[in-house]
XYZ file of C-alpha atoms in Angstrom:
689
model
C 1.498 -42.526 -3.680
C 2.034 -41.959 0.063
C 5.617 -42.156 1.242
C 6.239 -43.702 4.638
C 8.320 -40.868 6.085
C 6.275 -37.877 4.976
C 2.733 -36.685 5.353
C 1.156 -35.741 2.039
C -2.100 -33.810 1.973
C -3.895 -33.099 -1.289
C -6.663 -30.542 -0.980
C -8.977 -29.855 -3.894
C -11.375 -26.940 -3.498
C -14.633 -26.852 -5.402
C -15.100 -23.647 -7.332
C -16.879 -22.149 -10.289
C -14.590 -20.983 -13.069
C -15.979 -17.469 -13.136
C -12.683 -16.099 -14.393
C -12.250 -18.934 -16.883
C -15.193 -18.270 -19.129
C -13.385 -19.747 -22.115
C -13.178 -23.518 -22.318
C -9.554 -23.415 -23.439
C -8.595 -21.527 -20.264
C -10.243 -24.127 -18.063
C -8.493 -26.889 -19.963
C -5.189 -25.083 -19.407
C -5.830 -25.028 -15.669
C -6.688 -28.721 -15.744
C -3.274 -29.349 -17.330
C -1.545 -28.321 -14.099
C -0.242 -31.499 -12.463
C 1.534 -32.056 -9.145
C 2.737 -35.460 -7.986
C 5.263 -36.879 -5.522
C 6.574 -40.274 -6.624
C 9.553 -42.255 -5.372
C 11.177 -39.260 -3.688
C 10.699 -37.114 -6.798
C 8.352 -34.123 -7.064
C 6.877 -33.383 -10.502
C 5.311 -30.003 -11.307
C 3.904 -29.073 -14.704
C 1.415 -27.099 -16.740
C 0.802 -27.089 -20.492
C 3.936 -24.987 -21.125
C 6.654 -26.205 -18.784
C 7.569 -28.998 -16.360
C 9.894 -29.078 -13.342
C 11.387 -32.096 -11.620
C 12.813 -31.906 -8.088
C 14.412 -34.404 -5.782
C 12.136 -34.305 -2.720
C 15.113 -34.407 -0.308
C 12.842 -34.629 2.748
C 11.119 -31.408 1.630
C 14.153 -29.184 0.935
C 13.998 -29.516 -2.846
C 16.912 -30.102 -5.232
C 16.276 -29.069 -8.838
C 16.818 -31.917 -11.311
C 15.179 -30.881 -14.584
C 13.353 -28.034 -16.309
C 11.620 -28.637 -19.627
C 9.693 -26.287 -21.898
C 7.162 -28.380 -23.747
C 6.717 -26.105 -26.746
C 10.113 -26.007 -28.450
C 11.425 -28.824 -26.269
C 14.059 -26.768 -24.443
C 15.367 -28.849 -21.546
C 17.941 -28.532 -18.768
C 18.902 -31.633 -16.751
C 20.926 -31.580 -13.541
C 21.380 -35.263 -12.743
C 24.425 -34.778 -10.522
C 23.117 -31.842 -8.494
C 23.102 -32.379 -4.733
C 22.571 -28.763 -3.596
C 19.245 -27.995 -1.855
C 17.439 -24.849 -2.906
C 17.114 -23.361 0.584
C 19.857 -22.713 3.105
C 20.244 -20.534 6.189
C 23.628 -20.312 7.966
C 23.868 -21.733 11.495
C 20.453 -23.401 11.248
C 19.917 -27.136 11.579
C 20.469 -28.788 8.188
C 18.463 -31.867 9.173
C 15.020 -31.541 7.594
C 12.106 -33.130 9.425
C 8.292 -33.240 9.605
C 7.865 -32.732 5.850
C 4.310 -32.283 4.587
C 2.963 -31.557 1.113
C -0.368 -29.878 0.421
C -1.762 -28.981 -3.001
C -4.626 -26.483 -3.305
C -6.571 -24.697 -6.016
C -6.335 -21.011 -5.176
C -6.602 -17.476 -6.412
C -5.050 -14.464 -4.743
C -8.233 -12.364 -4.654
C -11.761 -12.738 -6.018
C -11.796 -12.512 -9.839
C -8.060 -13.299 -10.124
C -6.547 -16.230 -12.014
C -6.828 -19.610 -10.362
C -3.542 -21.374 -9.781
C -2.218 -24.460 -8.062
C -0.528 -23.692 -4.768
C 1.995 -26.276 -3.624
C 2.805 -25.890 0.064
C 5.870 -27.749 1.359
C 6.172 -27.564 5.123
C 9.264 -28.711 7.000
C 11.288 -27.872 10.084
C 14.958 -27.085 10.665
C 15.254 -27.657 14.399
C 12.904 -25.118 15.999
C 12.606 -23.124 12.769
C 9.486 -23.790 10.700
C 9.577 -23.327 6.926
C 6.663 -23.158 4.494
C 7.837 -23.235 0.882
C 5.003 -22.013 -1.363
C 5.143 -22.788 -5.089
C 2.561 -21.239 -7.408
C 1.807 -22.781 -10.793
C -0.297 -20.757 -13.234
C -1.895 -22.323 -16.276
C -0.451 -20.013 -18.926
C 3.133 -19.289 -17.897
C 6.489 -20.862 -18.729
C 7.601 -20.221 -15.161
C 6.667 -21.125 -11.604
C 7.209 -19.037 -8.478
C 8.791 -19.934 -5.133
C 8.378 -18.056 -1.848
C 9.551 -19.007 1.646
C 7.578 -18.256 4.816
C 9.243 -18.658 8.215
C 8.178 -18.801 11.851
C 9.401 -20.276 15.113
C 12.848 -19.851 16.640
C 16.156 -19.506 14.819
C 19.554 -20.518 16.169
C 21.398 -17.718 14.373
C 21.298 -14.092 15.462
C 21.633 -12.997 11.832
C 21.600 -14.785 8.466
C 23.006 -12.075 6.260
C 26.780 -12.432 5.883
C 28.944 -9.807 4.218
C 31.424 -11.665 2.040
C 35.079 -10.772 1.679
C 36.299 -11.248 -1.868
C 38.719 -14.145 -2.224
C 41.596 -13.579 -4.671
C 43.582 -16.736 -3.994
C 45.803 -18.303 -6.651
C 44.094 -19.887 -9.632
C 45.190 -23.368 -8.510
C 42.780 -23.147 -5.587
C 39.776 -25.427 -6.137
C 37.076 -22.799 -6.243
C 34.398 -25.148 -7.537
C 34.282 -27.130 -4.278
C 34.411 -24.075 -2.041
C 30.729 -23.708 -1.118
C 30.135 -20.288 0.429
C 28.421 -20.280 3.823
C 25.738 -17.752 2.910
C 21.968 -17.880 2.941
C 20.164 -18.655 -0.313
C 16.633 -19.188 -1.583
C 17.559 -21.000 -4.800
C 20.336 -22.999 -6.418
C 20.261 -23.699 -10.154
C 23.153 -25.607 -11.767
C 24.603 -24.899 -15.195
C 25.093 -27.931 -17.416
C 27.925 -26.875 -19.729
C 30.308 -24.037 -20.515
C 28.615 -21.995 -23.207
C 26.356 -19.611 -21.320
C 26.050 -15.867 -21.593
C 24.301 -14.153 -18.718
C 22.633 -10.778 -18.283
C 21.675 -9.113 -15.042
C 18.919 -6.495 -15.269
C 18.725 -3.956 -12.453
C 16.298 -1.116 -11.915
C 15.995 2.291 -10.309
C 12.941 3.781 -8.656
C 12.837 7.141 -6.797
C 12.109 8.623 -10.215
C 12.117 12.176 -8.867
C 15.893 11.678 -8.790
C 16.501 9.028 -11.455
C 15.658 9.121 -15.152
C 17.702 6.072 -16.156
C 15.615 3.234 -14.773
C 16.853 0.038 -16.450
C 20.422 -1.272 -16.596
C 21.597 -4.418 -18.375
C 25.006 -5.928 -17.705
C 26.307 -8.919 -19.662
C 28.986 -11.342 -18.532
C 30.352 -14.773 -19.318
C 30.462 -16.853 -16.093
C 33.895 -18.024 -15.024
C 35.468 -19.989 -12.153
C 35.100 -17.169 -9.619
C 31.623 -16.357 -8.333
C 30.279 -12.982 -9.416
C 27.954 -11.048 -7.123
C 25.174 -9.424 -9.141
C 22.574 -6.802 -8.159
C 19.256 -6.849 -9.963
C 15.747 -8.281 -10.058
C 16.050 -10.207 -13.329
C 18.696 -12.705 -14.387
C 18.900 -14.090 -17.923
C 21.099 -16.953 -19.125
C 21.285 -17.981 -22.764
C 22.913 -20.905 -24.508
C 22.907 -20.294 -28.259
C 24.312 -23.714 -29.073
C 21.265 -25.398 -27.537
C 18.828 -22.510 -28.137
C 17.881 -22.372 -24.454
C 17.099 -19.314 -22.378
C 16.686 -19.436 -18.601
C 15.153 -16.526 -16.708
C 14.899 -15.754 -13.017
C 12.811 -12.957 -11.524
C 13.556 -12.038 -7.925
C 10.201 -10.944 -6.555
C 11.357 -8.278 -4.154
C 11.833 -4.499 -4.033
C 14.902 -3.192 -5.835
C 18.230 -3.679 -4.070
C 18.445 -0.736 -1.650
C 14.766 -1.070 -0.668
C 15.069 -4.728 0.375
C 15.181 -5.790 3.999
C 18.534 -7.186 5.203
C 20.031 -6.818 1.758
C 23.253 -8.858 1.481
C 24.665 -6.548 -1.210
C 23.646 -8.676 -4.200
C 20.726 -10.746 -5.462
C 22.437 -13.419 -7.549
C 25.738 -15.241 -7.553
C 26.940 -16.944 -10.700
C 29.923 -18.948 -11.833
C 30.237 -21.399 -14.718
C 28.611 -24.221 -12.717
C 25.865 -22.601 -10.663
C 23.410 -19.735 -10.133
C 22.180 -18.931 -6.641
C 19.631 -16.377 -5.431
C 20.218 -14.534 -2.164
C 18.388 -12.207 0.194
C 15.461 -13.919 1.900
C 14.294 -10.577 3.306
C 13.828 -11.877 6.863
C 15.961 -11.659 9.992
C 15.725 -14.028 12.975
C 14.546 -10.951 14.902
C 11.362 -10.882 12.790
C 10.231 -14.362 13.738
C 7.233 -14.984 15.974
C 4.186 -17.240 16.062
C 2.870 -15.941 12.725
C 4.271 -16.832 9.308
C 6.602 -14.140 7.959
C 6.787 -13.897 4.181
C 10.217 -13.632 2.603
C 11.191 -12.614 -0.897
C 10.529 -15.038 -3.696
C 11.576 -15.796 -7.232
C 10.188 -17.148 -10.476
C 12.118 -19.539 -12.708
C 11.269 -20.272 -16.318
C 12.514 -21.336 -19.743
C 12.413 -19.747 -23.180
C 14.357 -19.807 -26.414
C 17.763 -18.178 -26.369
C 16.860 -14.896 -28.079
C 16.183 -11.844 -25.947
C 12.696 -11.152 -27.303
C 11.488 -14.649 -26.481
C 12.884 -14.322 -22.959
C 11.141 -10.975 -22.523
C 7.891 -12.382 -23.893
C 7.918 -15.241 -21.387
C 8.813 -12.895 -18.501
C 5.880 -10.614 -19.364
C 3.536 -13.568 -19.873
C 4.403 -14.873 -16.407
C 3.892 -11.483 -14.752
C 0.516 -11.054 -16.416
C -0.697 -14.037 -14.387
C 0.029 -12.327 -11.063
C -2.753 -9.795 -11.505
C -5.409 -10.661 -14.033
C -6.092 -7.822 -16.449
C -9.767 -6.932 -15.968
C -10.727 -4.052 -18.300
C -13.553 -2.683 -16.155
C -11.124 -2.474 -13.219
C -7.709 -1.904 -14.746
C -8.324 0.000 -17.992
C -8.104 3.745 -17.427
C -7.267 7.041 -19.039
C -6.642 8.904 -15.823
C -6.251 12.643 -15.259
C -4.499 14.122 -12.236
C -4.305 17.883 -11.783
C -0.953 17.945 -9.938
C 1.016 18.152 -13.183
C 0.241 21.854 -13.613
C 2.025 22.621 -10.316
C -0.873 24.450 -8.677
C -0.529 21.815 -5.963
C -3.823 21.928 -4.048
C -4.416 25.673 -4.358
C -7.363 25.121 -6.725
C -8.702 22.000 -5.016
C -12.374 22.607 -4.305
C -15.778 21.441 -5.471
C -16.228 24.092 -8.171
C -12.829 23.337 -9.722
C -13.359 19.578 -9.680
C -16.763 19.969 -11.334
C -15.048 21.869 -14.171
C -12.450 19.109 -14.443
C -15.184 16.473 -14.616
C -16.921 18.376 -17.408
C -13.706 18.707 -19.423
C -12.755 15.090 -18.783
C -16.093 14.000 -20.178
C -15.623 16.122 -23.309
C -12.138 14.744 -23.989
C -12.877 11.115 -23.190
C -10.914 10.827 -19.949
C -12.296 7.898 -17.955
C -10.885 8.605 -14.454
C -10.251 11.830 -12.539
C -7.968 11.595 -9.522
C -8.095 14.052 -6.654
C -4.494 14.299 -5.564
C -3.127 15.627 -2.280
C -5.389 18.348 -0.873
C -8.877 16.851 -1.018
C -8.602 15.785 2.628
C -9.122 17.681 5.864
C -5.589 17.079 7.086
C -3.440 19.052 4.643
C -0.005 17.630 3.880
C 3.377 19.296 3.940
C 3.157 19.489 0.118
C 0.094 21.728 0.342
C 0.107 25.227 -1.094
C -1.465 26.242 2.219
C 0.748 27.145 5.154
C -1.545 24.998 7.298
C -0.206 21.886 5.613
C 1.946 19.829 7.991
C 0.864 16.197 7.720
C 2.920 13.404 6.186
C 3.918 10.500 8.413
C 0.976 10.408 10.816
C -2.716 11.005 10.101
C -5.966 10.691 12.031
C -9.264 9.319 10.767
C -10.618 12.877 10.690
C -7.728 13.916 8.442
C -9.125 11.588 5.756
C -12.548 13.200 5.543
C -13.277 15.578 2.633
C -11.988 19.057 3.441
C -15.034 20.880 4.903
C -14.318 24.241 3.246
C -13.157 22.873 -0.096
C -15.950 20.297 -0.291
C -18.841 21.647 1.803
C -21.146 18.978 0.339
C -18.671 16.210 0.960
C -18.214 14.115 -2.169
C -21.914 13.696 -2.926
C -22.069 16.414 -5.581
C -18.895 15.496 -7.444
C -19.656 11.759 -7.343
C -23.165 12.281 -8.712
C -21.904 14.604 -11.451
C -19.054 12.296 -12.387
C -21.424 9.345 -12.662
C -23.636 11.248 -15.106
C -20.566 12.138 -17.171
C -19.129 8.581 -17.145
C -16.041 9.694 -15.232
C -14.728 7.727 -12.254
C -13.466 9.657 -9.229
C -10.177 8.417 -7.694
C -8.289 9.520 -4.582
C -4.742 10.150 -3.347
C -3.878 8.477 -0.034
C -0.821 8.415 2.231
C -0.912 5.607 4.829
C 0.310 6.487 8.331
C 3.836 5.118 8.607
C 4.225 5.777 12.361
C 5.387 2.669 14.259
C 5.907 0.694 11.057
C 2.345 1.257 9.793
C 0.849 0.013 13.037
C -2.481 1.620 12.067
C -2.708 -0.383 8.845
C -6.128 -1.801 9.672
C -7.608 1.607 10.389
C -6.198 2.919 7.099
C -7.622 -0.068 5.246
C -11.032 0.638 6.774
C -10.848 4.269 5.598
C -10.343 3.143 1.990
C -12.989 0.437 2.278
C -15.441 3.060 3.549
C -14.832 5.231 0.463
C -15.456 2.182 -1.696
C -18.684 1.290 0.113
C -20.015 4.854 0.260
C -18.976 6.175 -3.145
C -17.691 3.144 -5.104
C -14.259 4.800 -5.265
C -11.886 1.965 -6.108
C -8.695 3.595 -7.468
C -6.275 4.969 -4.871
C -2.900 6.553 -5.530
C -0.641 5.400 -2.689
C 2.053 7.933 -1.824
C 4.713 8.324 0.848
C 5.485 4.623 1.276
C 8.657 3.836 3.193
C 9.806 0.219 3.537
C 11.901 1.207 6.534
C 11.825 -2.206 8.194
C 10.293 -5.648 7.846
C 7.278 -4.795 9.972
C 6.462 -1.884 7.643
C 6.487 -4.294 4.718
C 4.308 -6.810 6.587
C 1.739 -4.215 7.652
C 1.500 -2.599 4.228
C 0.807 -5.996 2.691
C -1.932 -6.522 5.283
C -3.430 -3.126 4.446
C -3.630 -3.745 0.691
C -4.751 -7.343 1.137
C -7.644 -6.383 3.398
C -8.848 -3.730 0.947
C -8.647 -6.173 -1.949
C -10.685 -8.787 -0.102
C -13.304 -6.359 1.205
C -13.801 -4.848 -2.262
C -14.044 -8.333 -3.820
C -10.867 -7.692 -5.788
C -12.165 -4.487 -7.403
C -9.621 -2.058 -5.925
C -6.633 -0.708 -7.812
C -3.658 0.880 -6.101
C -1.506 3.276 -8.115
C 1.818 2.559 -6.386
C 3.891 5.740 -6.431
C 7.613 4.996 -6.930
C 8.791 8.583 -7.263
C 10.757 8.855 -3.987
C 11.899 6.882 -0.963
C 12.263 3.119 -0.503
C 9.199 1.721 -2.188
C 7.915 -1.468 -3.779
C 9.773 -1.249 -7.104
C 8.607 -3.099 -10.212
C 8.470 -6.775 -9.161
C 6.901 -6.680 -5.721
C 3.288 -6.202 -4.588
C 2.350 -6.778 -8.235
C -1.002 -8.261 -7.258
C -2.322 -4.949 -5.936
C -2.441 -2.655 -8.965
C -0.259 -0.584 -11.259
C 2.709 1.765 -10.950
C 2.599 5.550 -10.887
C 5.993 5.954 -12.487
C 7.150 9.549 -12.420
C 6.510 13.242 -11.797
C 7.629 15.464 -14.661
C 6.857 19.162 -15.075
C 7.269 21.812 -17.752
C 7.529 24.239 -14.820
C 10.893 22.689 -13.970
C 11.918 22.100 -17.578
C 12.345 18.366 -16.859
C 9.506 17.073 -19.048
C 10.596 15.777 -22.429
C 8.267 13.383 -24.255
C 11.132 11.275 -25.622
C 12.526 10.676 -22.128
C 9.122 9.524 -20.893
C 8.848 7.252 -23.929
C 12.339 5.908 -23.263
C 11.464 4.943 -19.693
C 8.354 3.116 -20.878
C 10.223 1.457 -23.767
C 13.024 0.159 -21.545
C 10.761 -1.026 -18.740
C 8.325 -2.756 -21.098
C 10.803 -5.560 -21.771
C 10.603 -6.601 -18.104
C 7.349 -5.147 -16.736
C 3.917 -5.411 -18.427
C 3.403 -2.066 -20.138
C -0.234 -1.895 -19.081
C 0.918 -1.872 -15.425
C 2.656 1.493 -15.890
C 0.964 4.881 -15.676
C 2.768 7.088 -18.187
C 2.218 10.827 -18.260
C 1.525 13.403 -20.931
C 1.346 17.094 -20.053
C -0.282 20.249 -21.303
C 2.670 21.054 -23.517
C 1.594 24.640 -24.226
C 2.667 25.664 -20.734
C 6.015 27.248 -19.783
C 7.663 27.617 -23.204
C 10.238 29.981 -21.661
C 11.561 27.147 -19.497
C 13.099 25.647 -22.649
C 15.638 27.284 -24.951
C 14.395 28.501 -28.323
C 16.799 26.224 -30.212
C 15.794 23.092 -28.258
C 14.530 20.763 -31.000
C 12.914 18.434 -28.474
C 11.090 21.024 -26.362
C 7.565 19.745 -25.638
C 5.954 22.917 -27.024
C 7.305 22.006 -30.479
C 5.640 18.585 -30.507
C 1.916 17.994 -31.211
C -0.243 16.996 -28.232
C -1.577 14.084 -30.255
C 1.996 12.740 -30.451
C 2.942 13.354 -26.809
C -0.261 11.642 -25.655
C 0.227 8.792 -28.135
C 3.492 7.734 -26.487
C 1.397 6.580 -23.499
C -1.040 4.331 -25.376
C 0.698 1.001 -24.791
C 0.636 1.802 -21.060
C -2.094 3.427 -18.947
C -2.303 7.031 -20.193
C -1.994 9.660 -17.477
C -3.145 13.201 -18.304
C -0.846 14.963 -15.827
C -2.527 18.364 -15.994
C -5.485 20.553 -15.174
C -7.799 19.544 -17.996
C -9.780 22.763 -17.871
C -6.654 24.651 -19.021
C -6.656 22.795 -22.353
C -8.110 24.977 -25.095
C -7.769 22.777 -28.186
C -9.175 19.351 -27.450
C -10.790 18.119 -30.677
C -7.794 16.163 -31.995
C -7.109 14.603 -28.586
C -10.801 13.749 -28.194
C -10.892 11.968 -31.572
C -7.649 10.131 -30.814
C -8.828 8.814 -27.458
C -12.174 7.728 -28.909
C -10.453 5.532 -31.512
C -7.938 4.273 -28.963
C -10.706 3.123 -26.633
C -12.034 0.825 -29.347
C -8.920 -1.351 -29.143
C -7.305 -0.508 -25.789
C -8.673 -3.586 -24.016
C -7.417 -5.916 -26.733
C -4.083 -4.087 -26.827
C -3.534 -4.440 -23.085
C -4.508 -8.088 -23.079
C -1.557 -8.589 -25.431
C 2.116 -9.009 -24.581
C 3.609 -5.622 -25.486
C 7.323 -5.555 -26.275
C 9.707 -2.778 -27.340
C 10.815 -2.738 -30.954
C 13.136 -0.737 -33.232
C 15.572 1.762 -31.649
C 15.822 3.012 -28.095
C 14.037 6.399 -27.891
C 16.482 9.287 -27.861
C 14.540 12.124 -29.434
C 16.292 11.312 -32.723
C 15.145 7.730 -33.370
C 12.528 5.503 -34.928
C 11.007 3.493 -32.113
C 7.879 1.649 -31.039
C 6.121 -1.393 -29.631
C 4.661 -4.597 -31.017
C 1.839 -6.431 -29.223
C 1.503 -10.216 -29.444
C -1.449 -12.523 -28.881
C -0.738 -16.271 -28.949
C 2.749 -15.539 -30.365
C 1.233 -13.712 -33.352
C 1.730 -9.937 -33.744
C -1.592 -8.156 -33.256
C -0.750 -4.434 -32.972
C 2.105 -2.139 -33.950
C 2.798 1.265 -32.429
C 5.567 3.147 -34.206
C 7.018 6.622 -33.607
C 9.264 8.825 -35.684
C 11.161 11.269 -33.495
C 13.345 14.143 -34.762
C 15.316 12.030 -37.221
C 16.320 12.747 -40.796
C 15.416 9.226 -41.891
C 12.048 9.188 -43.621
C 11.736 5.417 -43.447
C 12.525 2.468 -41.232
C 12.969 -1.172 -42.161
C 11.791 -3.455 -39.407
C 11.595 -7.182 -38.727
C 8.511 -8.316 -36.834
C 8.877 -11.813 -35.443
C 5.967 -14.137 -36.112
C 4.413 -12.051 -38.899
C 2.267 -14.249 -41.181
C 2.103 -13.876 -44.989
C -1.639 -13.235 -44.950
C -1.558 -10.571 -42.242
C -2.272 -6.971 -43.195
C -1.641 -3.681 -41.396
C -4.809 -1.655 -40.792
C -4.515 1.924 -39.639
C -6.229 2.868 -36.369
C -4.462 6.143 -35.559
C -1.862 8.359 -37.234
C -2.492 9.452 -40.814
C 1.100 10.396 -41.634
C 2.684 6.922 -41.481
C 2.368 4.182 -44.115
C 3.533 0.564 -43.983
C 4.709 -1.673 -46.839
C 5.267 -5.432 -46.669
C 8.462 -6.913 -48.110
C 7.268 -9.503 -50.623
C 10.461 -11.536 -50.377
C 11.002 -11.518 -46.610
C 7.962 -12.532 -44.589
C 8.859 -10.728 -41.357
C 10.152 -7.524 -42.932
C 8.257 -4.259 -43.386
C 9.136 -0.700 -44.378
C 7.611 2.235 -42.520
C 7.484 5.637 -44.231
C 6.640 9.197 -43.250
C 7.974 12.616 -44.167
C 6.816 14.179 -40.932
C 8.915 14.322 -37.790
C 7.148 13.610 -34.500
C 4.551 11.443 -36.160
C 3.203 8.093 -35.046
C 0.982 5.262 -36.166
C -1.125 2.651 -34.379
C -1.984 -0.340 -36.560
C -3.854 -3.566 -36.038
C -2.275 -6.578 -37.724
C -5.029 -8.841 -39.064
């Protein structure tokens, strides 16, 4: 139906479903529907539907419904538009709607892209909504260009502590927002989940704060907001798709505001000073429904995020080794050493070997050599193989690695001078390594989101590489220091290099690494995290003799097993390992199921790792548990009783790895199992069939 006042364009691209090689997946995509009828916009897929009042293009949310389980929220009386910028014209005009079939890069998931264009005076707005076939959420992102009336949109609020008789509910704050979601009744409990990066300095990465909304608006910092109503068994989740708080551009001091009637999302990530003739992308958010229990909310959050970058085993599955973990820096970086590492990697079953800082001509300030000075600014020559360390260039190591079934990967630090002005040159450098040597995995270090232009240019860099490599590139996004991309931004480009830990500094403890993975895995797909294990025979004197959790006292098979639900990272010089048979056998068995494991939704289970706990992960496929990873740390309890949601009576546990642990089904309680072992620091990986 074509409305008289608005232009509606529906664009349907012809394409071959190369990524949808299963009929059911194509049918799921065909279930995505978009229609504008009688001033109402309807959006849906097979899992969820959204209804918005068109409101001349500035949408007002009216209903969200989850089709499976029939959770529904209706906001009949809502009159608050989603998008608002202070001092800008509130009269919406020139509204246009375009619907396209798109995918972010070649080989990625197709999705429907709903583009809603409108103007606010001389300010142009393009509201992009993405609908994926297999997610209980949709995403919203605002792009801006043109001329703003305001000099600044971010407003620092002064807390109002007026008397309780003041009518707070009708006091609409004059602050920018990118979303407004009403509450429908009183009985909501909310949780804000915030995160830390700069993991060289932080080892507590996930924080959850619960509150019951009241009359006064609460300002909340975090990337994920959960609201649950137990009476109606409804869970609402919001994911702000932006860097973490202090790394965002023009951060207003909070991400969400909530009271008992409303949730709003703030921080568009753009200033009027950034506007020009090109579209500028702001921060976005995803909104979705689940049941009211935490695990179902986490499952739906992970399921949504898995749509943003399709898991392609031949691209994304890796057991990667990086020599920096032994703290030699680049002092051993040369062709002869790398050839030894390739040989050892092949023996162990390592699939990828990454040359960290020091392979390049321009040595960095982290180099063991006094000649190292580079960091912020590099030339093209700097990114050629070091002529003395690699006199044959990369030809010899690439040829050898290919024979040994090991993939060579590189460290790279984009030039941040003038807000990454040389982004295109840097992209061409990486594309050249892909074309010449088929190198497709790049660890990206040194990122600094110092200003909006830096963010824009970095996105251009990664996007160009992805397109020119036909979607085959993977960026290991280092979040160890500085203001970087966090956990919910730039997700389409690769995975996350999470942390540097060293026995040399006495700051590597396997249980702390496991804890970081366990806590993040409820809100970030586990397979998007590179998680390290070290050569734990090194530096025993750095730990006290009575330290029960010292890495030297824990088997290598256990310390490496804590990484299996993620992307294992052998953070070491492989050629220094002397006993490899057990690790070799473990990785060989792991490879048989790793693709299936990482296609699953992996969630934390049991207790939070502490060094003295029973802990683990359960992996779901189609809401049915498929794998169980369980770990016994240094605890006196020889057994653990565990409930596994969705466990079927006819399912059995089949051992893949870990001979010490046994599992027994409770015959009276379908979901309950008992896990037994007499050995501390033991683990088990089981398929559930």
